[in-house]
Coordinates of C-alpha atoms in Angstrom, one line a residue:
X1 CA 0.9 -22.7 13.0
X2 CA 3.3 -20.7 11.6
X3 CA 3.2 -19.0 8.4
X4 CA 7.0 -18.9 7.3
X5 CA 8.4 -16.4 4.9
X6 CA 11.7 -17.2 2.4
X7 CA 13.3 -14.4 1.3
X8 CA 15.7 -13.6 -1.8
X9 CA 17.1 -11.0 -2.6
X10 CA 20.2 -10.4 -4.7
X11 CA 20.7 -7.0 -3.2
X12 CA 19.3 -4.9 0.3
X13 CA 16.6 -3.1 -1.6
X14 CA 15.5 1.0 0.3
X15 CA 11.6 1.8 0.5
X16 CA 12.0 4.6 -1.1
X17 CA 8.6 5.5 -2.1
X18 CA 8.1 6.7 -6.5
X19 CA 5.4 8.3 -8.1
X20 CA 4.6 4.8 -10.2
X21 CA 1.7 4.7 -12.5
X22 CA -0.2 1.5 -14.0
X23 CA -1.8 2.1 -17.1
X24 CA -4.6 0.2 -18.5
X25 CA -5.4 1.8 -21.8
X26 CA -3.3 3.8 -24.2
X27 CA -2.7 3.9 -28.6
X28 CA -1.6 0.2 -29.2
X29 CA 1.0 2.5 -31.6
X30 CA 2.1 4.8 -29.1
X31 CA 5.2 3.2 -27.3
X32 CA 5.3 4.0 -23.8
X33 CA 8.6 4.4 -22.3
X34 CA 9.4 2.6 -19.1
X35 CA 11.1 4.3 -17.3
X36 CA 11.2 7.8 -17.6
X37 CA 13.3 11.0 -15.1
X38 CA 12.3 14.3 -15.6
X39 CA 15.5 15.2 -14.0
X40 CA 18.7 13.7 -12.8
X41 CA 17.2 15.4 -9.4
X42 CA 13.5 13.8 -10.1
X43 CA 12.8 10.0 -8.3
X44 CA 12.5 7.6 -10.8
X45 CA 9.3 7.1 -12.1
X46 CA 8.1 4.1 -14.4
X47 CA 5.5 3.3 -16.4
X48 CA 3.6 -0.1 -17.1
X49 CA 0.6 -1.6 -18.2
X50 CA -1.9 -3.2 -15.7
X51 CA -1.4 -5.7 -17.9
X52 CA 2.1 -6.9 -18.1
X53 CA 2.7 -5.9 -14.3
X54 CA 0.4 -8.7 -13.3
X55 CA 1.7 -11.1 -16.8
X56 CA 5.8 -10.8 -14.3
X57 CA 3.6 -11.2 -10.8
X58 CA 2.2 -14.8 -12.4
X59 CA 5.2 -15.7 -14.8
X60 CA 7.4 -15.5 -11.7
X61 CA 4.8 -17.0 -9.2
X62 CA 3.6 -19.9 -11.5
X63 CA 8.2 -20.3 -11.8
X64 CA 8.0 -21.2 -8.5
X65 CA 5.1 -23.7 -8.6
X66 CA 7.4 -25.4 -11.5
X67 CA 9.4 -25.2 -8.7
X68 CA 8.2 -26.3 -5.9
X69 CA 6.4 -29.6 -7.8
X70 CA 9.5 -30.6 -9.5
X71 CA 12.0 -29.9 -7.0
X72 CA 14.5 -28.2 -9.9
X73 CA 14.5 -24.5 -9.0
X74 CA 17.2 -24.0 -12.4
X75 CA 14.3 -21.8 -14.4
X76 CA 12.7 -19.9 -10.7
X77 CA 17.1 -18.8 -10.8
X78 CA 17.9 -18.4 -14.6
X79 CA 15.0 -15.9 -14.6
X80 CA 17.0 -14.0 -12.5
X81 CA 19.4 -11.5 -12.7
X82 CA 23.5 -12.0 -13.1
X83 CA 24.0 -10.7 -9.6
X84 CA 21.1 -13.3 -8.2
X85 CA 22.6 -16.0 -10.0
X86 CA 26.3 -15.1 -9.3
X87 CA 25.0 -14.7 -5.4
X88 CA 23.0 -17.9 -4.8
X89 CA 23.3 -21.6 -6.4
X90 CA 20.2 -23.9 -6.9
X91 CA 20.8 -25.7 -4.3
X92 CA 20.8 -22.7 -1.8
X93 CA 17.4 -21.6 -3.7
X94 CA 15.8 -25.3 -3.5
X95 CA 16.9 -25.3 0.4
X96 CA 15.0 -21.7 1.1
X97 CA 12.2 -22.8 -0.4
X98 CA 11.5 -26.5 1.1
X99 CA 9.2 -25.7 3.9
X100 CA 6.6 -24.2 0.9
X101 CA 7.1 -27.1 -1.1
X102 CA 7.5 -29.5 1.9
X103 CA 3.5 -27.3 3.0
X104 CA 2.4 -28.6 -0.5
X105 CA 1.6 -25.3 -1.1
X106 CA -0.7 -25.2 -4.5
X107 CA 0.1 -21.7 -6.2
X108 CA -1.0 -22.3 -9.3
X109 CA -4.9 -20.8 -8.3
X110 CA -3.0 -16.8 -9.3
X111 CA -3.4 -17.7 -12.9
X112 CA -7.6 -17.4 -12.9
X113 CA -7.1 -14.2 -10.3
X114 CA -5.8 -10.7 -10.4
X115 CA -3.0 -9.7 -7.8
X116 CA -3.6 -7.1 -5.6
X117 CA -0.8 -4.7 -4.9
X118 CA -0.8 -3.7 -0.9
X119 CA 1.6 -0.6 -2.0
X120 CA 2.0 1.3 -5.8
X121 CA 4.9 -1.0 -7.4
X122 CA 8.2 1.4 -6.7
X123 CA 11.4 1.5 -8.8
X124 CA 14.7 2.5 -6.9
X125 CA 17.3 4.5 -7.1
X126 CA 18.8 1.4 -8.3
X127 CA 16.8 0.7 -10.6
X128 CA 14.9 -1.9 -9.0
X129 CA 11.5 -2.4 -9.2
X130 CA 9.4 -3.7 -6.3
X131 CA 5.8 -5.4 -6.5
X132 CA 4.0 -6.2 -3.2
X133 CA 0.8 -7.1 -2.9
X134 CA -1.6 -11.2 -2.9
X135 CA -4.5 -12.7 -4.2
X136 CA -7.4 -13.5 -2.4
X137 CA -6.9 -17.1 -2.9
X138 CA -9.0 -19.3 0.1
X139 CA -7.8 -20.8 2.2
X140 CA -4.4 -19.3 2.2
X141 CA -4.4 -16.0 0.4
X142 CA -1.0 -16.3 -1.4
X143 CA 1.6 -13.0 -0.6
X144 CA 4.5 -11.3 -2.6
X145 CA 7.3 -9.1 -2.2
X146 CA 8.9 -9.3 -6.2
X147 CA 12.0 -7.2 -7.6
X148 CA 12.8 -7.1 -10.5
X149 CA 15.3 -5.2 -12.4
X150 CA 15.0 -4.7 -16.3
X151 CA 18.0 -5.7 -18.3
X152 CA 18.2 -5.9 -22.4
X153 CA 14.4 -5.2 -22.2
X154 CA 13.6 -8.4 -19.4
X155 CA 12.8 -8.0 -15.8
X156 CA 14.8 -10.1 -14.6
X157 CA 14.4 -11.5 -10.6
X158 CA 16.1 -9.6 -7.7
X159 CA 14.2 -11.1 -5.3
X160 CA 11.7 -13.2 -4.7
X161 CA 9.2 -14.0 -1.3
X162 CA 6.4 -15.9 -1.6
X163 CA 3.6 -18.1 1.4
X164 CA 0.5 -18.7 2.0
X165 CA -1.2 -18.3 5.0
X166 CA -4.3 -17.4 6.3
X167 CA -6.5 -13.9 5.3
X168 CA -6.8 -13.2 8.6
X169 CA -3.1 -13.6 9.6
X170 CA -2.3 -11.3 7.0
X171 CA -1.8 -7.9 8.4
X172 CA 1.3 -7.0 6.1
X173 CA 3.8 -8.4 4.1
X174 CA 6.9 -6.7 5.6
X175 CA 9.6 -5.3 5.0
X176 CA 13.0 -6.1 3.1
X177 CA 15.8 -5.7 5.1
X178 CA 18.1 -2.6 4.2
X179 CA 21.7 -2.1 4.3
X180 CA 20.7 -0.3 8.2
X181 CA 19.0 -3.5 9.4
X182 CA 20.5 -6.3 7.5
X183 CA 24.1 -7.8 9.1
X184 CA 27.2 -6.9 6.0
X185 CA 27.8 -10.5 6.0
X186 CA 24.6 -11.4 4.4
X187 CA 24.3 -11.2 1.0
X188 CA 20.6 -11.0 2.0
X189 CA 19.4 -14.3 1.2
X190 CA 17.0 -14.0 4.3
X191 CA 14.7 -16.2 6.0
X192 CA 12.2 -14.8 8.0
X193 CA 9.4 -16.3 10.1
X194 CA 6.1 -14.8 11.9

C-alpha cells in the first residue's frame, strides 16, 4: 500500500539550520525569551520548553484527528495563521485530508507517547518554526512535519503534513518544497505521494 503524505503549507519553507535548544528545566519565576537573536546578522534562535513543544505537536495532530472523525476541518483551519486561512478554505483542507480520513487512521495514540524529533526544531529567517518527527505508534508510525508562526503570543499553523506508515517503510519525512522546487503558481498546498 502506498503511503500518501499531505502537505499544507502557507508559504514555501527553506531548510535553513537553526541553533535550536529545547529547555526542560529552569526556574519557574524566570521567564525565557521565546525567540532571540544575538545580532541583526545572527541566525534566529528559539528557546522552547520540551513540554510546550510536545503540546504544540500533539494538539495540532489531535485537531487533525478530530477533523478526520467529524469531517469538519473548520477548527483545524482556524488554528492557522491569517495567511493560511486566506489561502485555504475549509473545502480545500477537507479535500487534502480525504485519503487519510478514508484510511480511518486513528491518531489519538499520540496522546500517550512522547514525540520523536528527527531533526532539531528550526526557525527560518521569516520566523517560522518547523518541527519534524514521528511517534512510535504501532502498527503504523505517525509522522509529522509541522510549521508554525507566533502571532500575538500564540503559535499558529503555517503548514501541516501528517501520515501513518509502516515503521520499516519510514526513512525520513521528505523536505517541504522550496521556492526553487515549487512551481510559481502553487501556493504550496501540495499533495505528495511515496
